[in-house]
């Protein structure tokens, strides 16, 4: 079987074109939408990601402040910065970068981001709104998986989707979004007894575990669709996914590439969220 490649580039370009037009309209009114990137680390991968977000924002006409708190930032310090940006009328949107300093968990700090500026949907209020099926910002990576599937015309209603990974920023919110699309969802994780036995029954497998090559041919039934969320640094420095593409290709009906699949859609959706936050925040 030929395995189709589920590129995210076209979809990202379409989202970005709309975002740019909305950002321009805001700029002509009360000023460019403004995103604060709060960075409590000195991690090279995080620095690379921050740089790519800044470039994406710049291309779309979104202003970006990087707030460098360093790896020694405390819970109190991070919360204070997030609360200050939440109250600041000039800041429309806030993103907290990971990894967090040793001893600090996302749960310790994320509630300090006001939900109306929480463009990556990490605060307990945003996650609770999603679980309840109410409006709020949704974690962009999870939303990107659903948008990528829909863009490529892959039906979800009544289909069995196996999500591999149960983090609060990818796996769990994705399960909620898929349920809202009427999929039958199984969430697998590091303690799932026989991963292949579960995933091989699914119509769609989403790999979001952060483990290079975790999902291979035996995990996928013939004709299934596979989405690779993994963004892992291989020993040779290249970015690689969670799916062993060589063994899945030829068996799956479709597979999203890494890079060029979920990643560009995630960035595009984050920027769309920034513009939405500015539009709604300024009209209130
Ligand atoms: P995480 O480490 O917080 O969570 C990993 C999850 O995978 C856990 O729930 C764990 O139970 C599960 N897991 C680990 N090993 C497993 C195994 N052997 N079998 C089954 N389940 C297993 O990671 P995360 O933040 O959710 O990120 C997951 C991946 O997605 C990473 O590669 C990350 O880089 C990537 N990611 C990509 C984007 C993007 O835009 N493409 C955005 C965010 C995260």
PDB file of C-alpha atoms and ligand atoms in Angstrom:
ATOM      1  CA  UNK A   1       0.000   0.000   0.000  1.00  0.00           C
ATOM      2  CA  UNK A   2       1.215   3.503  -0.812  1.00  0.00           C
ATOM      3  CA  UNK A   3       1.365   5.539   2.388  1.00  0.00           C
ATOM      4  CA  UNK A   4       0.242   9.139   1.889  1.00  0.00           C
ATOM      5  CA  UNK A   5       2.234  11.897   3.594  1.00  0.00           C
ATOM      6  CA  UNK A   6       0.039  14.152   5.742  1.00  0.00           C
ATOM      7  CA  UNK A   7       1.951  17.386   5.354  1.00  0.00           C
ATOM      8  CA  UNK A   8       1.013  20.299   7.602  1.00  0.00           C
ATOM      9  CA  UNK A   9       2.660  22.961   5.471  1.00  0.00           C
ATOM     10  CA  UNK A  10      -0.296  23.882   3.235  1.00  0.00           C
ATOM     11  CA  UNK A  11      -2.688  24.037   6.174  1.00  0.00           C
ATOM     12  CA  UNK A  12      -0.240  26.152   8.185  1.00  0.00           C
ATOM     13  CA  UNK A  13       0.137  28.557   5.254  1.00  0.00           C
ATOM     14  CA  UNK A  14      -3.654  28.960   4.978  1.00  0.00           C
ATOM     15  CA  UNK A  15      -4.008  29.615   8.732  1.00  0.00           C
ATOM     16  CA  UNK A  16      -1.092  32.059   8.635  1.00  0.00           C
ATOM     17  CA  UNK A  17      -2.581  34.051   5.742  1.00  0.00           C
ATOM     18  CA  UNK A  18      -5.765  34.600   7.736  1.00  0.00           C
ATOM     19  CA  UNK A  19      -3.836  35.400  10.928  1.00  0.00           C
ATOM     20  CA  UNK A  20      -1.693  37.977   9.122  1.00  0.00           C
ATOM     21  CA  UNK A  21      -4.766  39.771   7.806  1.00  0.00           C
ATOM     22  CA  UNK A  22      -6.313  39.837  11.304  1.00  0.00           C
ATOM     23  CA  UNK A  23      -3.003  41.049  12.836  1.00  0.00           C
ATOM     24  CA  UNK A  24      -2.812  43.833  10.237  1.00  0.00           C
ATOM     25  CA  UNK A  25      -6.334  44.977  11.100  1.00  0.00           C
ATOM     26  CA  UNK A  26      -5.387  45.074  14.806  1.00  0.00           C
ATOM     27  CA  UNK A  27      -2.171  46.970  14.059  1.00  0.00           C
ATOM     28  CA  UNK A  28      -4.115  49.599  12.114  1.00  0.00           C
ATOM     29  CA  UNK A  29      -6.412  49.962  15.125  1.00  0.00           C
ATOM     30  CA  UNK A  30      -4.957  49.801  18.628  1.00  0.00           C
ATOM     31  CA  UNK A  31      -1.502  48.428  17.708  1.00  0.00           C
ATOM     32  CA  UNK A  32       0.109  45.099  16.861  1.00  0.00           C
ATOM     33  CA  UNK A  33      -0.974  42.080  18.897  1.00  0.00           C
ATOM     34  CA  UNK A  34       1.675  41.387  21.549  1.00  0.00           C
ATOM     35  CA  UNK A  35       2.862  38.015  22.830  1.00  0.00           C
ATOM     36  CA  UNK A  36       5.043  37.545  25.933  1.00  0.00           C
ATOM     37  CA  UNK A  37       7.297  34.481  25.893  1.00  0.00           C
ATOM     38  CA  UNK A  38       8.341  33.767  29.476  1.00  0.00           C
ATOM     39  CA  UNK A  39      11.518  31.662  29.529  1.00  0.00           C
ATOM     40  CA  UNK A  40      12.596  30.169  32.887  1.00  0.00           C
ATOM     41  CA  UNK A  41      15.542  28.136  31.575  1.00  0.00           C
ATOM     42  CA  UNK A  42      18.776  28.298  29.572  1.00  0.00           C
ATOM     43  CA  UNK A  43      17.982  25.204  27.552  1.00  0.00           C
ATOM     44  CA  UNK A  44      19.273  25.182  23.922  1.00  0.00           C
ATOM     45  CA  UNK A  45      16.181  23.362  22.541  1.00  0.00           C
ATOM     46  CA  UNK A  46      13.929  25.914  24.254  1.00  0.00           C
ATOM     47  CA  UNK A  47      16.063  28.772  22.870  1.00  0.00           C
ATOM     48  CA  UNK A  48      15.695  27.282  19.383  1.00  0.00           C
ATOM     49  CA  UNK A  49      11.910  27.047  19.812  1.00  0.00           C
ATOM     50  CA  UNK A  50      11.647  30.604  21.190  1.00  0.00           C
ATOM     51  CA  UNK A  51      13.625  31.865  18.230  1.00  0.00           C
ATOM     52  CA  UNK A  52      11.345  30.043  15.781  1.00  0.00           C
ATOM     53  CA  UNK A  53       8.252  31.461  17.524  1.00  0.00           C
ATOM     54  CA  UNK A  54       9.718  34.973  17.360  1.00  0.00           C
ATOM     55  CA  UNK A  55      10.370  34.601  13.629  1.00  0.00           C
ATOM     56  CA  UNK A  56       6.855  33.226  13.033  1.00  0.00           C
ATOM     57  CA  UNK A  57       5.369  36.131  15.003  1.00  0.00           C
ATOM     58  CA  UNK A  58       7.446  38.671  13.098  1.00  0.00           C
ATOM     59  CA  UNK A  59       6.339  37.274   9.709  1.00  0.00           C
ATOM     60  CA  UNK A  60       2.706  37.675  10.772  1.00  0.00           C
ATOM     61  CA  UNK A  61       2.976  41.170  12.277  1.00  0.00           C
ATOM     62  CA  UNK A  62       2.756  40.024  15.904  1.00  0.00           C
ATOM     63  CA  UNK A  63       5.017  41.794  18.421  1.00  0.00           C
ATOM     64  CA  UNK A  64       6.946  39.489  20.719  1.00  0.00           C
ATOM     65  CA  UNK A  65       8.611  40.117  24.111  1.00  0.00           C
ATOM     66  CA  UNK A  66      10.994  37.484  25.417  1.00  0.00           C
ATOM     67  CA  UNK A  67      11.147  37.573  29.222  1.00  0.00           C
ATOM     68  CA  UNK A  68      14.296  35.735  30.237  1.00  0.00           C
ATOM     69  CA  UNK A  69      13.993  34.528  33.840  1.00  0.00           C
ATOM     70  CA  UNK A  70      16.878  32.037  33.664  1.00  0.00           C
ATOM     71  CA  UNK A  71      17.160  28.505  35.081  1.00  0.00           C
ATOM     72  CA  UNK A  72      17.249  29.661  38.725  1.00  0.00           C
ATOM     73  CA  UNK A  73      13.774  31.200  38.640  1.00  0.00           C
ATOM     74  CA  UNK A  74      11.581  30.233  41.600  1.00  0.00           C
ATOM     75  CA  UNK A  75       7.887  29.391  41.772  1.00  0.00           C
ATOM     76  CA  UNK A  76       7.273  32.820  43.330  1.00  0.00           C
ATOM     77  CA  UNK A  77       9.310  34.627  40.675  1.00  0.00           C
ATOM     78  CA  UNK A  78       7.670  32.830  37.739  1.00  0.00           C
ATOM     79  CA  UNK A  79       4.172  33.333  39.175  1.00  0.00           C
ATOM     80  CA  UNK A  80       4.887  37.022  39.765  1.00  0.00           C
ATOM     81  CA  UNK A  81       5.978  37.507  36.131  1.00  0.00           C
ATOM     82  CA  UNK A  82       2.966  35.602  34.776  1.00  0.00           C
ATOM     83  CA  UNK A  83       0.607  37.581  37.015  1.00  0.00           C
ATOM     84  CA  UNK A  84       2.202  40.894  35.971  1.00  0.00           C
ATOM     85  CA  UNK A  85       1.821  40.033  32.270  1.00  0.00           C
ATOM     86  CA  UNK A  86      -1.723  38.852  32.912  1.00  0.00           C
ATOM     87  CA  UNK A  87      -2.562  42.297  34.363  1.00  0.00           C
ATOM     88  CA  UNK A  88      -0.564  44.272  31.768  1.00  0.00           C
ATOM     89  CA  UNK A  89      -2.900  45.908  29.213  1.00  0.00           C
ATOM     90  CA  UNK A  90      -0.104  46.007  26.605  1.00  0.00           C
ATOM     91  CA  UNK A  91       0.276  42.195  26.651  1.00  0.00           C
ATOM     92  CA  UNK A  92      -2.391  40.258  24.767  1.00  0.00           C
ATOM     93  CA  UNK A  93      -1.036  36.734  25.092  1.00  0.00           C
ATOM     94  CA  UNK A  94       1.337  34.737  27.303  1.00  0.00           C
ATOM     95  CA  UNK A  95       3.319  31.562  26.707  1.00  0.00           C
ATOM     96  CA  UNK A  96       5.442  29.890  29.351  1.00  0.00           C
ATOM     97  CA  UNK A  97       8.364  27.921  27.937  1.00  0.00           C
ATOM     98  CA  UNK A  98       9.569  24.589  29.248  1.00  0.00           C
ATOM     99  CA  UNK A  99      11.671  23.008  30.663  1.00  0.00           C
ATOM    100  CA  UNK A 100      10.913  24.650  33.988  1.00  0.00           C
ATOM    101  CA  UNK A 101      13.656  24.992  36.633  1.00  0.00           C
ATOM    102  CA  UNK A 102      14.447  21.909  38.711  1.00  0.00           C
ATOM    103  CA  UNK A 103      11.827  21.550  41.461  1.00  0.00           C
ATOM    104  CA  UNK A 104       9.198  23.664  39.662  1.00  0.00           C
ATOM    105  CA  UNK A 105       6.229  21.932  38.039  1.00  0.00           C
ATOM    106  CA  UNK A 106       3.779  23.368  35.542  1.00  0.00           C
ATOM    107  CA  UNK A 107       1.039  22.859  38.145  1.00  0.00           C
ATOM    108  CA  UNK A 108       2.914  25.210  40.519  1.00  0.00           C
ATOM    109  CA  UNK A 109       2.840  28.137  38.109  1.00  0.00           C
ATOM    110  CA  UNK A 110       0.331  27.754  35.263  1.00  0.00           C
ATOM    111  CA  UNK A 111      -2.651  29.042  37.267  1.00  0.00           C
ATOM    112  CA  UNK A 112      -0.955  32.475  37.333  1.00  0.00           C
ATOM    113  CA  UNK A 113      -1.684  32.899  33.602  1.00  0.00           C
ATOM    114  CA  UNK A 114      -5.109  34.509  33.140  1.00  0.00           C
ATOM    115  CA  UNK A 115      -7.234  32.236  30.912  1.00  0.00           C
ATOM    116  CA  UNK A 116      -7.988  35.009  28.396  1.00  0.00           C
ATOM    117  CA  UNK A 117      -4.256  35.294  27.564  1.00  0.00           C
ATOM    118  CA  UNK A 118      -3.394  31.604  27.981  1.00  0.00           C
ATOM    119  CA  UNK A 119      -2.816  30.955  24.278  1.00  0.00           C
ATOM    120  CA  UNK A 120      -1.309  27.490  24.803  1.00  0.00           C
ATOM    121  CA  UNK A 121      -4.176  26.404  27.076  1.00  0.00           C
ATOM    122  CA  UNK A 122      -1.942  25.209  29.935  1.00  0.00           C
ATOM    123  CA  UNK A 123      -3.712  26.723  32.942  1.00  0.00           C
ATOM    124  CA  UNK A 124      -6.053  24.555  35.025  1.00  0.00           C
ATOM    125  CA  UNK A 125      -8.954  26.832  34.046  1.00  0.00           C
ATOM    126  CA  UNK A 126      -8.253  26.392  30.301  1.00  0.00           C
ATOM    127  CA  UNK A 127      -7.907  22.614  30.697  1.00  0.00           C
ATOM    128  CA  UNK A 128     -11.111  22.471  32.744  1.00  0.00           C
ATOM    129  CA  UNK A 129     -13.048  24.483  30.146  1.00  0.00           C
ATOM    130  CA  UNK A 130     -11.872  22.028  27.487  1.00  0.00           C
ATOM    131  CA  UNK A 131     -12.894  19.015  29.580  1.00  0.00           C
ATOM    132  CA  UNK A 132     -16.322  20.581  30.109  1.00  0.00           C
ATOM    133  CA  UNK A 133     -16.695  21.329  26.391  1.00  0.00           C
ATOM    134  CA  UNK A 134     -16.719  25.099  26.977  1.00  0.00           C
ATOM    135  CA  UNK A 135     -14.922  27.848  25.054  1.00  0.00           C
ATOM    136  CA  UNK A 136     -11.329  28.602  25.949  1.00  0.00           C
ATOM    137  CA  UNK A 137      -7.830  28.282  24.539  1.00  0.00           C
ATOM    138  CA  UNK A 138      -6.900  24.712  23.678  1.00  0.00           C
ATOM    139  CA  UNK A 139      -3.286  23.416  23.730  1.00  0.00           C
ATOM    140  CA  UNK A 140      -2.091  24.151  20.206  1.00  0.00           C
ATOM    141  CA  UNK A 141      -0.395  20.806  19.548  1.00  0.00           C
ATOM    142  CA  UNK A 142      -3.543  18.843  20.351  1.00  0.00           C
ATOM    143  CA  UNK A 143      -5.650  21.158  18.223  1.00  0.00           C
ATOM    144  CA  UNK A 144      -3.092  20.810  15.401  1.00  0.00           C
ATOM    145  CA  UNK A 145      -3.561  17.024  15.331  1.00  0.00           C
ATOM    146  CA  UNK A 146      -7.337  17.375  14.888  1.00  0.00           C
ATOM    147  CA  UNK A 147      -7.000  20.158  12.295  1.00  0.00           C
ATOM    148  CA  UNK A 148      -4.417  18.158  10.324  1.00  0.00           C
ATOM    149  CA  UNK A 149      -6.693  15.098  10.234  1.00  0.00           C
ATOM    150  CA  UNK A 150      -9.681  17.184   9.146  1.00  0.00           C
ATOM    151  CA  UNK A 151      -7.644  19.074   6.536  1.00  0.00           C
ATOM    152  CA  UNK A 152      -6.726  15.742   4.926  1.00  0.00           C
ATOM    153  CA  UNK A 153     -10.342  14.583   4.997  1.00  0.00           C
ATOM    154  CA  UNK A 154      -9.835  11.816   7.562  1.00  0.00           C
ATOM    155  CA  UNK A 155     -13.130  11.145   9.345  1.00  0.00           C
ATOM    156  CA  UNK A 156     -13.179  10.944  13.146  1.00  0.00           C
ATOM    157  CA  UNK A 157     -16.823  10.368  14.107  1.00  0.00           C
ATOM    158  CA  UNK A 158     -17.283   6.770  15.202  1.00  0.00           C
ATOM    159  CA  UNK A 159     -13.625   5.898  14.509  1.00  0.00           C
ATOM    160  CA  UNK A 160     -11.293   4.368  17.074  1.00  0.00           C
ATOM    161  CA  UNK A 161      -8.361   6.674  17.826  1.00  0.00           C
ATOM    162  CA  UNK A 162      -5.486   5.476  20.012  1.00  0.00           C
ATOM    163  CA  UNK A 163      -3.554   8.361  21.597  1.00  0.00           C
ATOM    164  CA  UNK A 164      -0.129   7.321  22.886  1.00  0.00           C
ATOM    165  CA  UNK A 165       0.792   9.757  25.679  1.00  0.00           C
ATOM    166  CA  UNK A 166      -1.235  11.280  28.509  1.00  0.00           C
ATOM    167  CA  UNK A 167       0.510  14.570  29.282  1.00  0.00           C
ATOM    168  CA  UNK A 168      -1.585  17.585  30.237  1.00  0.00           C
ATOM    169  CA  UNK A 169      -0.288  19.528  27.233  1.00  0.00           C
ATOM    170  CA  UNK A 170      -0.704  16.946  24.469  1.00  0.00           C
ATOM    171  CA  UNK A 171      -2.280  13.537  25.157  1.00  0.00           C
ATOM    172  CA  UNK A 172      -5.092  14.407  27.586  1.00  0.00           C
ATOM    173  CA  UNK A 173      -6.369  17.540  25.822  1.00  0.00           C
ATOM    174  CA  UNK A 174      -6.165  15.696  22.500  1.00  0.00           C
ATOM    175  CA  UNK A 175      -8.370  12.929  23.910  1.00  0.00           C
ATOM    176  CA  UNK A 176     -10.948  15.585  24.893  1.00  0.00           C
ATOM    177  CA  UNK A 177     -10.882  17.198  21.450  1.00  0.00           C
ATOM    178  CA  UNK A 178     -11.285  13.820  19.735  1.00  0.00           C
ATOM    179  CA  UNK A 179     -14.225  12.938  21.994  1.00  0.00           C
ATOM    180  CA  UNK A 180     -15.834  16.225  21.003  1.00  0.00           C
ATOM    181  CA  UNK A 181     -15.473  15.032  17.371  1.00  0.00           C
ATOM    182  CA  UNK A 182     -17.341  11.816  18.290  1.00  0.00           C
ATOM    183  CA  UNK A 183     -14.303   9.540  18.029  1.00  0.00           C
ATOM    184  CA  UNK A 184     -13.945   6.523  20.321  1.00  0.00           C
ATOM    185  CA  UNK A 185     -10.703   7.282  22.143  1.00  0.00           C
ATOM    186  CA  UNK A 186      -8.203   5.052  23.928  1.00  0.00           C
ATOM    187  CA  UNK A 187      -5.400   6.813  25.797  1.00  0.00           C
ATOM    188  CA  UNK A 188      -2.221   4.722  26.116  1.00  0.00           C
ATOM    189  CA  UNK A 189       0.752   5.574  28.327  1.00  0.00           C
ATOM    190  CA  UNK A 190       3.983   4.267  29.786  1.00  0.00           C
ATOM    191  CA  UNK A 191       2.133   1.733  31.975  1.00  0.00           C
ATOM    192  CA  UNK A 192      -0.103   0.369  29.202  1.00  0.00           C
ATOM    193  CA  UNK A 193       0.502  -3.392  29.417  1.00  0.00           C
ATOM    194  CA  UNK A 194       0.562  -4.272  25.699  1.00  0.00           C
ATOM    195  CA  UNK A 195       0.770  -1.135  23.602  1.00  0.00           C
ATOM    196  CA  UNK A 196       0.784  -2.880  20.210  1.00  0.00           C
ATOM    197  CA  UNK A 197      -2.316  -4.930  21.116  1.00  0.00           C
ATOM    198  CA  UNK A 198      -4.238  -1.670  21.665  1.00  0.00           C
ATOM    199  CA  UNK A 199      -2.861   0.524  18.882  1.00  0.00           C
ATOM    200  CA  UNK A 200      -3.172  -2.250  16.260  1.00  0.00           C
ATOM    201  CA  UNK A 201      -6.966  -2.135  16.715  1.00  0.00           C
ATOM    202  CA  UNK A 202      -7.186   1.618  16.031  1.00  0.00           C
ATOM    203  CA  UNK A 203      -8.259   3.405  12.846  1.00  0.00           C
ATOM    204  CA  UNK A 204      -5.998   6.319  13.791  1.00  0.00           C
ATOM    205  CA  UNK A 205      -2.867   6.163  15.971  1.00  0.00           C
ATOM    206  CA  UNK A 206      -1.437   9.389  17.406  1.00  0.00           C
ATOM    207  CA  UNK A 207       2.088   9.057  18.787  1.00  0.00           C
ATOM    208  CA  UNK A 208       2.845  11.674  21.462  1.00  0.00           C
ATOM    209  CA  UNK A 209       5.233   9.923  23.824  1.00  0.00           C
ATOM    210  CA  UNK A 210       8.565  11.608  23.126  1.00  0.00           C
ATOM    211  CA  UNK A 211      10.269   8.245  22.402  1.00  0.00           C
ATOM    212  CA  UNK A 212      12.159   7.838  19.124  1.00  0.00           C
ATOM    213  CA  UNK A 213      10.830   4.938  17.052  1.00  0.00           C
ATOM    214  CA  UNK A 214       8.287   3.793  19.681  1.00  0.00           C
ATOM    215  CA  UNK A 215       5.552   3.162  17.101  1.00  0.00           C
ATOM    216  CA  UNK A 216       6.572   0.673  14.435  1.00  0.00           C
ATOM    217  CA  UNK A 217       4.874  -1.640  11.973  1.00  0.00           C
ATOM    218  CA  UNK A 218       3.502  -4.050  14.592  1.00  0.00           C
ATOM    219  CA  UNK A 219       1.680  -1.164  16.343  1.00  0.00           C
ATOM    220  CA  UNK A 220      -0.332  -0.241  13.264  1.00  0.00           C
ATOM    221  CA  UNK A 221      -3.008  -2.197  11.435  1.00  0.00           C
ATOM    222  CA  UNK A 222      -2.966  -2.199   7.634  1.00  0.00           C
ATOM    223  CA  UNK A 223      -4.759   0.890   6.324  1.00  0.00           C
ATOM    224  CA  UNK A 224      -4.641   2.899   9.565  1.00  0.00           C
ATOM    225  CA  UNK A 225      -3.705   6.585   9.723  1.00  0.00           C
ATOM    226  CA  UNK A 226      -0.704   7.543  11.870  1.00  0.00           C
ATOM    227  CA  UNK A 227       0.009  11.000  13.253  1.00  0.00           C
ATOM    228  CA  UNK A 228       3.478  11.612  14.658  1.00  0.00           C
ATOM    229  CA  UNK A 229       3.578  14.372  17.284  1.00  0.00           C
ATOM    230  CA  UNK A 230       7.053  13.434  18.536  1.00  0.00           C
ATOM    231  CA  UNK A 231       9.732  16.085  18.252  1.00  0.00           C
ATOM    232  CA  UNK A 232      12.846  14.391  19.548  1.00  0.00           C
ATOM    233  CA  UNK A 233      16.491  15.205  19.053  1.00  0.00           C
ATOM    234  CA  UNK A 234      18.275  12.195  17.561  1.00  0.00           C
ATOM    235  CA  UNK A 235      21.904  11.494  18.564  1.00  0.00           C
ATOM    236  CA  UNK A 236      23.030  13.063  15.255  1.00  0.00           C
ATOM    237  CA  UNK A 237      21.183  16.293  16.171  1.00  0.00           C
ATOM    238  CA  UNK A 238      18.323  15.920  13.691  1.00  0.00           C
ATOM    239  CA  UNK A 239      14.692  16.232  14.776  1.00  0.00           C
ATOM    240  CA  UNK A 240      12.890  12.919  14.613  1.00  0.00           C
ATOM    241  CA  UNK A 241       9.447  11.663  15.603  1.00  0.00           C
ATOM    242  CA  UNK A 242       8.048   8.822  17.699  1.00  0.00           C
ATOM    243  CA  UNK A 243       7.216   6.720  14.642  1.00  0.00           C
ATOM    244  CA  UNK A 244       9.618   4.362  12.920  1.00  0.00           C
ATOM    245  CA  UNK A 245       8.566   5.600   9.487  1.00  0.00           C
ATOM    246  CA  UNK A 246      10.440   2.876   7.582  1.00  0.00           C
ATOM    247  CA  UNK A 247       8.404   0.059   9.167  1.00  0.00           C
ATOM    248  CA  UNK A 248       5.069   1.926   9.118  1.00  0.00           C
ATOM    249  CA  UNK A 249       5.331   3.070   5.487  1.00  0.00           C
ATOM    250  CA  UNK A 250       3.719   0.587   3.146  1.00  0.00           C
ATOM    251  CA  UNK A 251       1.349  -0.591   5.911  1.00  0.00           C
ATOM    252  CA  UNK A 252      -0.392   2.592   7.039  1.00  0.00           C
ATOM    253  CA  UNK A 253      -2.698   4.457   4.662  1.00  0.00           C
ATOM    254  CA  UNK A 254      -1.175   7.764   5.737  1.00  0.00           C
ATOM    255  CA  UNK A 255       1.552   9.124   8.032  1.00  0.00           C
ATOM    256  CA  UNK A 256       2.390  12.675   9.065  1.00  0.00           C
ATOM    257  CA  UNK A 257       6.057  13.592   8.523  1.00  0.00           C
ATOM    258  CA  UNK A 258       8.467  14.969  11.135  1.00  0.00           C
ATOM    259  CA  UNK A 259       9.383  17.702  10.512  1.00  0.00           C
ATOM    260  CA  UNK A 260       6.638  19.275   8.385  1.00  0.00           C
ATOM    261  CA  UNK A 261       3.534  17.597   9.824  1.00  0.00           C
ATOM    262  CA  UNK A 262       2.035  18.592  13.176  1.00  0.00           C
ATOM    263  CA  UNK A 263       4.813  21.133  13.945  1.00  0.00           C
ATOM    264  CA  UNK A 264       4.021  23.933  11.452  1.00  0.00           C
ATOM    265  CA  UNK A 265       0.283  23.642  12.204  1.00  0.00           C
ATOM    266  CA  UNK A 266       0.990  23.959  15.945  1.00  0.00           C
ATOM    267  CA  UNK A 267       2.947  27.181  15.431  1.00  0.00           C
ATOM    268  CA  UNK A 268       0.274  28.568  13.098  1.00  0.00           C
ATOM    269  CA  UNK A 269      -2.481  27.821  15.628  1.00  0.00           C
ATOM    270  CA  UNK A 270      -0.525  29.426  18.457  1.00  0.00           C
ATOM    271  CA  UNK A 271      -0.225  32.606  16.411  1.00  0.00           C
ATOM    272  CA  UNK A 272      -3.929  32.441  15.549  1.00  0.00           C
ATOM    273  CA  UNK A 273      -4.634  32.198  19.288  1.00  0.00           C
ATOM    274  CA  UNK A 274      -2.515  35.317  19.916  1.00  0.00           C
ATOM    275  CA  UNK A 275      -4.605  37.309  17.448  1.00  0.00           C
ATOM    276  CA  UNK A 276      -7.844  35.928  18.924  1.00  0.00           C
ATOM    277  CA  UNK A 277      -6.670  36.893  22.423  1.00  0.00           C
ATOM    278  CA  UNK A 278      -5.932  40.425  21.206  1.00  0.00           C
ATOM    279  CA  UNK A 279      -9.267  40.773  19.410  1.00  0.00           C
ATOM    280  CA  UNK A 280     -11.339  39.550  22.352  1.00  0.00           C
ATOM    281  CA  UNK A 281      -9.214  41.108  25.107  1.00  0.00           C
ATOM    282  CA  UNK A 282      -9.270  44.578  23.539  1.00  0.00           C
ATOM    283  CA  UNK A 283     -12.989  44.533  22.861  1.00  0.00           C
ATOM    284  CA  UNK A 284     -13.759  43.839  26.547  1.00  0.00           C
TER     285      UNK A 284
HETATM  286  P1  LIG B   1       5.687  14.076  28.242  1.00  0.00           P
HETATM  287  O1  LIG B   1       7.047  13.508  28.515  1.00  0.00           O
HETATM  288  O2  LIG B   1       5.105  15.075  29.148  1.00  0.00           O
HETATM  289  O3  LIG B   1       4.642  12.880  28.140  1.00  0.00           O
HETATM  290  C1  LIG B   1       4.965  11.691  27.458  1.00  0.00           C
HETATM  291  C2  LIG B   1       3.811  10.728  27.587  1.00  0.00           C
HETATM  292  O4  LIG B   1       4.144   9.563  26.845  1.00  0.00           O
HETATM  293  C3  LIG B   1       3.523  10.292  29.012  1.00  0.00           C
HETATM  294  O5  LIG B   1       2.133  10.398  29.246  1.00  0.00           O
HETATM  295  C4  LIG B   1       3.963   8.832  29.069  1.00  0.00           C
HETATM  296  O6  LIG B   1       3.093   8.037  29.861  1.00  0.00           O
HETATM  297  C5  LIG B   1       3.896   8.407  27.613  1.00  0.00           C
HETATM  298  N1  LIG B   1       4.926   7.408  27.304  1.00  0.00           N
HETATM  299  C6  LIG B   1       6.254   7.495  27.530  1.00  0.00           C
HETATM  300  N2  LIG B   1       6.862   6.352  27.160  1.00  0.00           N
HETATM  301  C7  LIG B   1       5.905   5.526  26.706  1.00  0.00           C
HETATM  302  C8  LIG B   1       5.911   4.203  26.196  1.00  0.00           C
HETATM  303  N3  LIG B   1       7.044   3.505  26.090  1.00  0.00           N
HETATM  304  N4  LIG B   1       4.743   3.653  25.826  1.00  0.00           N
HETATM  305  C9  LIG B   1       3.580   4.359  25.922  1.00  0.00           C
HETATM  306  N5  LIG B   1       3.516   5.629  26.394  1.00  0.00           N
HETATM  307  C10 LIG B   1       4.666   6.193  26.782  1.00  0.00           C
HETATM  308  O7  LIG B   1       5.773  14.626  26.733  1.00  0.00           O
HETATM  309  P2  LIG B   1       4.835  15.710  25.986  1.00  0.00           P
HETATM  310  O8  LIG B   1       5.199  17.063  26.444  1.00  0.00           O
HETATM  311  O9  LIG B   1       3.416  15.250  26.009  1.00  0.00           O
HETATM  312  O10 LIG B   1       5.398  15.568  24.496  1.00  0.00           O
HETATM  313  C11 LIG B   1       5.291  14.352  23.775  1.00  0.00           C
HETATM  314  C12 LIG B   1       6.052  14.481  22.468  1.00  0.00           C
HETATM  315  O11 LIG B   1       5.419  15.466  21.684  1.00  0.00           O
HETATM  316  C13 LIG B   1       7.505  14.913  22.626  1.00  0.00           C
HETATM  317  O12 LIG B   1       8.281  14.299  21.622  1.00  0.00           O
HETATM  318  C14 LIG B   1       7.430  16.394  22.387  1.00  0.00           C
HETATM  319  O13 LIG B   1       8.655  16.932  21.920  1.00  0.00           O
HETATM  320  C15 LIG B   1       6.389  16.441  21.314  1.00  0.00           C
HETATM  321  N6  LIG B   1       5.710  17.734  21.166  1.00  0.00           N
HETATM  322  C16 LIG B   1       5.575  18.182  19.893  1.00  0.00           C
HETATM  323  C17 LIG B   1       4.938  19.380  19.665  1.00  0.00           C
HETATM  324  C18 LIG B   1       4.751  19.839  18.237  1.00  0.00           C
HETATM  325  O14 LIG B   1       4.377  20.968  18.019  1.00  0.00           O
HETATM  326  N7  LIG B   1       4.952  18.986  17.247  1.00  0.00           N
HETATM  327  C19 LIG B   1       4.489  20.149  20.740  1.00  0.00           C
HETATM  328  C20 LIG B   1       4.593  19.646  22.041  1.00  0.00           C
HETATM  329  C21 LIG B   1       5.222  18.429  22.223  1.00  0.00           C
END
